[in-house]
Amino acid sequence: DSAMNANEAMSSSMGFIFENFIEPIENELTEDQAMMLAIIGVAFKTIAEKATAYEEMIEGKGENIYRN
């Protein structure tokens, strides 16, 4: 959906990945694999938050402190 912001798109995508690929094998993951998935999730969330802030800045919704 083009009306989604980056946070919404990331959340929807990560939900699909979890439900269809991770949850079915969750009990088989090693501790290291589970930790890496958590780190990847945090990284994706950070990227999406920054992308959303950029989108809002471009659309004029954010604070003007980012503009020169």
mmCIF file of C-alpha atoms in Angstrom:
data_model
loop_
_atom_site.group_PDB
_atom_site.id
_atom_site.type_symbol
_atom_site.label_atom_id
_atom_site.label_comp_id
_atom_site.label_asym_id
_atom_site.label_seq_id
_atom_site.Cartn_x
_atom_site.Cartn_y
_atom_site.Cartn_z
ATOM 1 C CA ASP A 1 0.000 0.000 0.000
ATOM 2 C CA SER A 2 1.532 3.299 -1.080
ATOM 3 C CA ALA A 3 -0.215 5.125 1.799
ATOM 4 C CA MET A 4 1.890 3.240 4.364
ATOM 5 C CA ASN A 5 4.837 4.948 5.922
ATOM 6 C CA ALA A 6 8.132 3.097 6.375
ATOM 7 C CA ASN A 7 7.292 2.044 9.957
ATOM 8 C CA GLU A 8 3.982 0.529 8.893
ATOM 9 C CA ALA A 9 5.539 -1.250 5.913
ATOM 10 C CA MET A 10 8.331 -2.661 8.093
ATOM 11 C CA SER A 11 5.912 -3.809 10.769
ATOM 12 C CA SER A 12 3.659 -5.520 8.243
ATOM 13 C CA SER A 13 6.602 -7.163 6.489
ATOM 14 C CA MET A 14 8.232 -8.355 9.692
ATOM 15 C CA GLY A 15 4.894 -9.754 10.873
ATOM 16 C CA PHE A 16 4.566 -11.772 7.677
ATOM 17 C CA ILE A 17 8.143 -13.057 7.939
ATOM 18 C CA PHE A 18 7.633 -14.039 11.583
ATOM 19 C CA GLU A 19 4.315 -15.801 11.037
ATOM 20 C CA ASN A 20 5.381 -17.677 7.908
ATOM 21 C CA PHE A 21 9.066 -18.409 8.391
ATOM 22 C CA ILE A 22 10.244 -17.882 11.962
ATOM 23 C CA GLU A 23 7.322 -19.010 14.123
ATOM 24 C CA PRO A 24 7.096 -22.481 12.500
ATOM 25 C CA ILE A 25 10.739 -23.223 13.428
ATOM 26 C CA GLU A 26 11.004 -21.090 16.564
ATOM 27 C CA ASN A 27 11.589 -24.107 18.816
ATOM 28 C CA GLU A 28 14.447 -25.290 16.577
ATOM 29 C CA LEU A 29 16.420 -22.017 16.661
ATOM 30 C CA THR A 30 19.651 -21.919 18.592
ATOM 31 C CA GLU A 31 20.191 -19.178 21.145
ATOM 32 C CA ASP A 32 22.622 -17.486 18.752
ATOM 33 C CA GLN A 33 20.102 -17.588 15.903
ATOM 34 C CA ALA A 34 17.358 -16.146 18.115
ATOM 35 C CA MET A 35 19.696 -13.380 19.279
ATOM 36 C CA MET A 36 20.675 -12.553 15.698
ATOM 37 C CA LEU A 37 17.002 -12.354 14.679
ATOM 38 C CA ALA A 38 16.389 -9.946 17.558
ATOM 39 C CA ILE A 39 19.345 -7.771 16.488
ATOM 40 C CA ILE A 40 18.135 -7.773 12.883
ATOM 41 C CA GLY A 41 14.643 -6.792 14.048
ATOM 42 C CA VAL A 42 16.019 -3.846 16.028
ATOM 43 C CA ALA A 43 18.156 -2.767 13.061
ATOM 44 C CA PHE A 44 15.168 -2.888 10.697
ATOM 45 C CA LYS A 45 13.054 -0.933 13.192
ATOM 46 C CA THR A 46 15.740 1.768 13.442
ATOM 47 C CA ILE A 47 16.016 1.995 9.654
ATOM 48 C CA ALA A 48 12.224 2.282 9.325
ATOM 49 C CA GLU A 49 12.048 4.998 12.000
ATOM 50 C CA LYS A 50 14.709 7.038 10.204
ATOM 51 C CA ALA A 51 12.978 6.526 6.871
ATOM 52 C CA THR A 52 9.661 7.652 8.366
ATOM 53 C CA ALA A 53 11.315 10.752 9.832
ATOM 54 C CA TYR A 54 12.765 11.507 6.398
ATOM 55 C CA GLU A 55 9.373 10.987 4.740
ATOM 56 C CA GLU A 56 7.763 13.366 7.231
ATOM 57 C CA MET A 57 10.500 15.941 6.721
ATOM 58 C CA ILE A 58 10.054 15.829 2.942
ATOM 59 C CA GLU A 59 6.280 16.123 3.304
ATOM 60 C CA GLY A 60 6.677 19.058 5.693
ATOM 61 C CA LYS A 61 5.209 17.180 8.658
ATOM 62 C CA GLY A 62 8.364 17.044 10.736
ATOM 63 C CA GLU A 63 10.202 19.723 12.619
ATOM 64 C CA ASN A 64 12.191 22.175 10.543
ATOM 65 C CA ILE A 65 15.404 21.541 12.478
ATOM 66 C CA TYR A 66 16.463 19.101 9.760
ATOM 67 C CA ARG A 67 16.242 21.650 6.988
ATOM 68 C CA ASN A 68 18.978 24.103 6.109
#
